[in-house]
Amino acid sequence: MDAGERDRLIVFQAVTSAENDFGEPVGTGFAEVGREWAKITYGTGSERREAGIEGNDLPATFRTLQNAMTRSITTKHVIYFDGAVWDITSAVPWKREDMDFTAQRRAL
């Protein structure tokens, strides 16, 4: 893939949580793991229509370079992009040099 196609900066984050003195969850936050330039491909036309009808957000694929950090990202992480949090549903290598992350934008 041409480096010029990876034209959007995304942030990988780990989900963090805190507990009170009684061991009850009191909040969830995010800690930055790293940043990468990505090529973003949004869902197909039929997926966009279905998401609009159901009131859901459509999926997107974020393609980055493959390196130690991107290989460590799992479905327990999230992507922060364009003011929204995206839940990673799949993280797989693509060819020899890229990683593909499929994610679903969280409802606002």
PDB file of C-alpha atoms in Angstrom:
ATOM      1  CA  MET A   1       0.000   0.000   0.000  1.00  0.00           C
ATOM      2  CA  ASP A   2       1.218   3.481  -0.810  1.00  0.00           C
ATOM      3  CA  ALA A   3       2.028   5.472   2.346  1.00  0.00           C
ATOM      4  CA  GLY A   4      -0.091   8.332   0.966  1.00  0.00           C
ATOM      5  CA  GLU A   5      -3.204   6.188   1.352  1.00  0.00           C
ATOM      6  CA  ARG A   6      -2.702   6.086   5.126  1.00  0.00           C
ATOM      7  CA  ASP A   7      -3.833   9.676   5.615  1.00  0.00           C
ATOM      8  CA  ARG A   8      -5.768   9.609   8.913  1.00  0.00           C
ATOM      9  CA  LEU A   9      -4.116   9.634  12.334  1.00  0.00           C
ATOM     10  CA  ILE A  10      -5.819   7.246  14.755  1.00  0.00           C
ATOM     11  CA  VAL A  11      -5.185   6.590  18.450  1.00  0.00           C
ATOM     12  CA  PHE A  12      -5.224   3.110  19.977  1.00  0.00           C
ATOM     13  CA  GLN A  13      -6.397   3.094  23.580  1.00  0.00           C
ATOM     14  CA  ALA A  14      -6.667   0.516  26.352  1.00  0.00           C
ATOM     15  CA  VAL A  15      -9.836   0.516  28.409  1.00  0.00           C
ATOM     16  CA  THR A  16      -9.162   1.214  32.092  1.00  0.00           C
ATOM     17  CA  SER A  17     -11.525   0.896  35.015  1.00  0.00           C
ATOM     18  CA  ALA A  18     -11.496   1.881  38.668  1.00  0.00           C
ATOM     19  CA  GLU A  19     -13.119   0.407  41.747  1.00  0.00           C
ATOM     20  CA  ASN A  20     -14.260   1.942  45.009  1.00  0.00           C
ATOM     21  CA  ASP A  21     -13.352   0.607  48.471  1.00  0.00           C
ATOM     22  CA  PHE A  22     -16.084  -2.025  48.138  1.00  0.00           C
ATOM     23  CA  GLY A  23     -14.725  -3.410  44.854  1.00  0.00           C
ATOM     24  CA  GLU A  24     -17.564  -1.918  42.818  1.00  0.00           C
ATOM     25  CA  PRO A  25     -16.771  -0.394  39.424  1.00  0.00           C
ATOM     26  CA  VAL A  26     -16.921   3.408  39.566  1.00  0.00           C
ATOM     27  CA  GLY A  27     -15.799   4.454  36.130  1.00  0.00           C
ATOM     28  CA  THR A  28     -14.189   3.559  32.872  1.00  0.00           C
ATOM     29  CA  GLY A  29     -11.509   5.508  31.096  1.00  0.00           C
ATOM     30  CA  PHE A  30      -8.954   5.122  28.347  1.00  0.00           C
ATOM     31  CA  ALA A  31      -5.158   5.086  28.311  1.00  0.00           C
ATOM     32  CA  GLU A  32      -3.309   5.785  25.072  1.00  0.00           C
ATOM     33  CA  VAL A  33      -1.318   2.838  23.712  1.00  0.00           C
ATOM     34  CA  GLY A  34      -0.050   4.461  20.514  1.00  0.00           C
ATOM     35  CA  ARG A  35      -0.814   6.414  17.352  1.00  0.00           C
ATOM     36  CA  GLU A  36      -0.686   5.275  13.748  1.00  0.00           C
ATOM     37  CA  TRP A  37      -1.536   6.601  10.322  1.00  0.00           C
ATOM     38  CA  ALA A  38      -4.360   4.585   8.763  1.00  0.00           C
ATOM     39  CA  LYS A  39      -6.360   4.157   5.592  1.00  0.00           C
ATOM     40  CA  ILE A  40     -10.031   4.035   6.572  1.00  0.00           C
ATOM     41  CA  THR A  41     -12.658   2.181   4.568  1.00  0.00           C
ATOM     42  CA  TYR A  42     -16.258   2.516   5.700  1.00  0.00           C
ATOM     43  CA  GLY A  43     -18.895  -0.219   5.318  1.00  0.00           C
ATOM     44  CA  THR A  44     -20.518  -1.103   2.024  1.00  0.00           C
ATOM     45  CA  GLY A  45     -23.590   0.718   0.752  1.00  0.00           C
ATOM     46  CA  SER A  46     -25.924  -1.995   2.050  1.00  0.00           C
ATOM     47  CA  GLU A  47     -24.228  -1.872   5.471  1.00  0.00           C
ATOM     48  CA  ARG A  48     -24.680   1.912   5.562  1.00  0.00           C
ATOM     49  CA  ARG A  49     -28.375   1.621   4.718  1.00  0.00           C
ATOM     50  CA  GLU A  50     -28.904  -1.128   7.305  1.00  0.00           C
ATOM     51  CA  ALA A  51     -27.112   0.889   9.987  1.00  0.00           C
ATOM     52  CA  GLY A  52     -29.251   3.936   9.164  1.00  0.00           C
ATOM     53  CA  ILE A  53     -32.492   1.969   9.347  1.00  0.00           C
ATOM     54  CA  GLU A  54     -31.590   0.300  12.639  1.00  0.00           C
ATOM     55  CA  GLY A  55     -30.124   3.464  14.132  1.00  0.00           C
ATOM     56  CA  ASN A  56     -26.733   1.797  14.512  1.00  0.00           C
ATOM     57  CA  ASP A  57     -23.326   3.007  13.519  1.00  0.00           C
ATOM     58  CA  LEU A  58     -21.651   1.429  10.543  1.00  0.00           C
ATOM     59  CA  PRO A  59     -18.402  -0.521  10.701  1.00  0.00           C
ATOM     60  CA  ALA A  60     -15.093   0.674   9.317  1.00  0.00           C
ATOM     61  CA  THR A  61     -11.772  -0.965   8.544  1.00  0.00           C
ATOM     62  CA  PHE A  62      -8.612   0.828   9.676  1.00  0.00           C
ATOM     63  CA  ARG A  63      -5.489  -0.381   7.802  1.00  0.00           C
ATOM     64  CA  THR A  64      -2.135   0.511   9.397  1.00  0.00           C
ATOM     65  CA  LEU A  65       1.457  -0.570   9.052  1.00  0.00           C
ATOM     66  CA  GLN A  66       2.257  -3.758  10.930  1.00  0.00           C
ATOM     67  CA  ASN A  67       4.722  -3.244  13.788  1.00  0.00           C
ATOM     68  CA  ALA A  68       5.198  -4.424  17.379  1.00  0.00           C
ATOM     69  CA  MET A  69       2.606  -1.986  18.730  1.00  0.00           C
ATOM     70  CA  THR A  70      -0.103  -2.710  16.148  1.00  0.00           C
ATOM     71  CA  ARG A  71       0.445  -6.477  16.498  1.00  0.00           C
ATOM     72  CA  SER A  72      -0.232  -6.108  20.253  1.00  0.00           C
ATOM     73  CA  ILE A  73      -3.679  -4.518  19.696  1.00  0.00           C
ATOM     74  CA  THR A  74      -6.637  -6.827  20.408  1.00  0.00           C
ATOM     75  CA  THR A  75     -10.410  -6.605  20.599  1.00  0.00           C
ATOM     76  CA  LYS A  76      -9.958  -5.430  24.203  1.00  0.00           C
ATOM     77  CA  HIS A  77      -8.638  -2.111  22.862  1.00  0.00           C
ATOM     78  CA  VAL A  78     -10.500   0.759  21.181  1.00  0.00           C
ATOM     79  CA  ILE A  79      -9.671   3.263  18.457  1.00  0.00           C
ATOM     80  CA  TYR A  80     -10.215   6.972  18.997  1.00  0.00           C
ATOM     81  CA  PHE A  81     -10.789   8.753  15.688  1.00  0.00           C
ATOM     82  CA  ASP A  82     -12.728  11.788  14.515  1.00  0.00           C
ATOM     83  CA  GLY A  83     -14.077  12.559  17.990  1.00  0.00           C
ATOM     84  CA  ALA A  84     -15.548   9.082  18.482  1.00  0.00           C
ATOM     85  CA  VAL A  85     -14.622   5.832  20.194  1.00  0.00           C
ATOM     86  CA  TRP A  86     -14.595   2.743  17.958  1.00  0.00           C
ATOM     87  CA  ASP A  87     -14.819  -0.758  19.476  1.00  0.00           C
ATOM     88  CA  ILE A  88     -12.398  -3.112  17.725  1.00  0.00           C
ATOM     89  CA  THR A  89     -14.164  -6.279  16.582  1.00  0.00           C
ATOM     90  CA  SER A  90     -11.286  -7.801  14.605  1.00  0.00           C
ATOM     91  CA  ALA A  91      -7.508  -7.314  14.436  1.00  0.00           C
ATOM     92  CA  VAL A  92      -5.740  -9.330  11.727  1.00  0.00           C
ATOM     93  CA  PRO A  93      -2.520  -9.053   9.706  1.00  0.00           C
ATOM     94  CA  TRP A  94      -2.993  -8.122   6.054  1.00  0.00           C
ATOM     95  CA  LYS A  95      -0.330  -9.366   3.670  1.00  0.00           C
ATOM     96  CA  ARG A  96       3.197  -8.880   5.023  1.00  0.00           C
ATOM     97  CA  GLU A  97       3.266  -5.268   6.084  1.00  0.00           C
ATOM     98  CA  ASP A  98      -0.224  -4.158   7.133  1.00  0.00           C
ATOM     99  CA  MET A  99      -2.727  -4.738   9.944  1.00  0.00           C
ATOM    100  CA  ASP A 100      -6.494  -4.510   9.466  1.00  0.00           C
ATOM    101  CA  PHE A 101      -8.697  -3.431  12.364  1.00  0.00           C
ATOM    102  CA  THR A 102     -12.447  -3.709  11.898  1.00  0.00           C
ATOM    103  CA  ALA A 103     -14.321  -1.528  14.364  1.00  0.00           C
ATOM    104  CA  GLN A 104     -17.811  -0.308  15.193  1.00  0.00           C
ATOM    105  CA  ARG A 105     -18.351   3.298  16.269  1.00  0.00           C
ATOM    106  CA  ARG A 106     -19.966   3.618  19.687  1.00  0.00           C
ATOM    107  CA  ALA A 107     -23.366   5.265  19.767  1.00  0.00           C
ATOM    108  CA  LEU A 108     -23.275   8.867  20.925  1.00  0.00           C
TER     109      LEU A 108
END
